[in-house]
XYZ file of C-alpha atoms in Angstrom:
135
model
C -14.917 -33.422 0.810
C -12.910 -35.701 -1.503
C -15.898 -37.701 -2.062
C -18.232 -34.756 -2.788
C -15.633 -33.971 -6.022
C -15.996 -37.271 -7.139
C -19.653 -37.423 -7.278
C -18.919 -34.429 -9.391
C -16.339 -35.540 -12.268
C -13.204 -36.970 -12.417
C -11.580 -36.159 -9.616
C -10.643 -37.755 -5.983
C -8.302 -34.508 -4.472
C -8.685 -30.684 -4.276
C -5.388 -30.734 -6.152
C -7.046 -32.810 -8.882
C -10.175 -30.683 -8.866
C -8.184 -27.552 -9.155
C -6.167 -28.832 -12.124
C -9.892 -30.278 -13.992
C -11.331 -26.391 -13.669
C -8.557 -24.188 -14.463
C -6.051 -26.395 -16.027
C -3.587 -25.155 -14.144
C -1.364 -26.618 -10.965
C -2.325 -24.946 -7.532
C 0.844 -24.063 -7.099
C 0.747 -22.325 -10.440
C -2.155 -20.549 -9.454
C -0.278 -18.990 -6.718
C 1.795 -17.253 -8.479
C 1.531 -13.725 -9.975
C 2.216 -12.510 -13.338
C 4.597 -9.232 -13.768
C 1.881 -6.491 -14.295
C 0.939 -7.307 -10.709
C 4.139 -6.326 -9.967
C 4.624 -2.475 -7.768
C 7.357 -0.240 -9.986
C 9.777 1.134 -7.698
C 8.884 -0.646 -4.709
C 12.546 -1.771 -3.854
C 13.104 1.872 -4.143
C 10.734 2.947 -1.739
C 11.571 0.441 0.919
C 15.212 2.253 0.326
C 14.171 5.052 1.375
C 12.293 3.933 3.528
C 14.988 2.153 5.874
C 17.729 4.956 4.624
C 15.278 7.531 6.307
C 15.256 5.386 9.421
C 19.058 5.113 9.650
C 19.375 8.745 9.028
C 16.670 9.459 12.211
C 13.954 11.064 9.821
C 10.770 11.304 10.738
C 7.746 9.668 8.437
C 4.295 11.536 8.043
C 1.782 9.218 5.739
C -0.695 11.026 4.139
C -3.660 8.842 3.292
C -7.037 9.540 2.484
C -10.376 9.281 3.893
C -11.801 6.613 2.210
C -11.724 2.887 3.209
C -9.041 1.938 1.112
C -7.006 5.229 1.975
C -6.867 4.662 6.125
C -6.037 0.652 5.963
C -3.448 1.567 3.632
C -2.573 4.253 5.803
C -2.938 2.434 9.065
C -0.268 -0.652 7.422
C 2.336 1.540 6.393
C 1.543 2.763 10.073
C 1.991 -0.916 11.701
C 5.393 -1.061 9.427
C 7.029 2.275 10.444
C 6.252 1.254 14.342
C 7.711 -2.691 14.167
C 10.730 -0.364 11.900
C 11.132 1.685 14.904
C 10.678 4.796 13.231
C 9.502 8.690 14.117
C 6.173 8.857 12.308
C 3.116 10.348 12.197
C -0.532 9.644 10.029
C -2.078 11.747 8.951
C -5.885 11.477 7.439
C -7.241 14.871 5.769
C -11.059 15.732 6.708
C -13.110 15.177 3.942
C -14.782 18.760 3.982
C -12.248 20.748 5.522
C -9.212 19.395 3.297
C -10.988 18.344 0.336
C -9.773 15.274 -1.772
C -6.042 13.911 -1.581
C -3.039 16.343 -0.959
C -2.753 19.830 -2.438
C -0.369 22.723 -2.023
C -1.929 24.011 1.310
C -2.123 21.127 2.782
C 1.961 20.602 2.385
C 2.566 24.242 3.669
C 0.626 23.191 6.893
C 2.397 19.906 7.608
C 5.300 21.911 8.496
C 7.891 19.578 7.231
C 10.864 20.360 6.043
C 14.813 17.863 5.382
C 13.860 16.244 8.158
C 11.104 14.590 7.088
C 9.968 12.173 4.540
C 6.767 12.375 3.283
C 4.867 9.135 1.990
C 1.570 9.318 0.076
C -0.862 6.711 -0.050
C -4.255 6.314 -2.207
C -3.055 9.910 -3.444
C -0.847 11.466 -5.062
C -1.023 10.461 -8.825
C -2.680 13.807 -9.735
C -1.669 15.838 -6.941
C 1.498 16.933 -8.732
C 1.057 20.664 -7.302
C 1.576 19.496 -3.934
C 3.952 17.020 -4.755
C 6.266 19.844 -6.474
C 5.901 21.884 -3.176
C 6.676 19.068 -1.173
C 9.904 18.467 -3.054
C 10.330 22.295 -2.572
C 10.659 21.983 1.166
């Protein structure tokens, strides 16, 4: 491949080609700049293994689109190499509607001993967020 670069400029090595293109080092490029960055994650995994120590049980609440079960699914792969209670928990699209909502909480059924973790929802379901909290 080296020699295919250098037909095309300067260049004898990927790391040379990468540095000709972007003007930057690869291992620059693999690096990512703070707005990438997840507020309150160290604050979630917290809870997360606080939960565990305490014996809690987990239900994620995802949502139905692609992005809403793999999300759901991972956090589902993490909570089972944790060794944790947990359940997932996909709403149907018709049934449920979109994302969480009060009702939704009420039927879960959860109460102290649970903690409830929302994924690809939640950032205008502040109804059912407040009842969660509630209970």
């Amino acid at each position: 491949m080296a020699k295919q670069y250098k037909k095309r400029g300067t260049y004898t090595t990927l790391s040379e080609y990468v540095l000709e293109k972007s003007g930057k080092h690869i291992k620059d490029l693999n690096t990512y700049p703070n707005e990438y960055a997840l507020p309150g994650l160290e604050l979630m995994c917290d809870r997360i293994l606080n939960g565990i120590q305490k014996g809690k049980q987990f239900l994620v609440y995802g949502d139905y689109d692609v992005d809403g079960i793999t999300s759901t699914a991972q956090l589902g792969i993490l909570l089972e190499s944790l060794h944790a209670k947990f359940r997932l928990r996909i709403p149907r699209r018709f049934a449920d509607g979109y994302g969480i909502n009060p009702k939704a909480v009420r039927e879960l059924g959860l109460d102290q001993d649970w903690v409830l973790i929302l994924v690809d929802n939640g950032i205008s379901a502040m109804e059912a967020i407040t009842e969660a909290k509630r209970k």
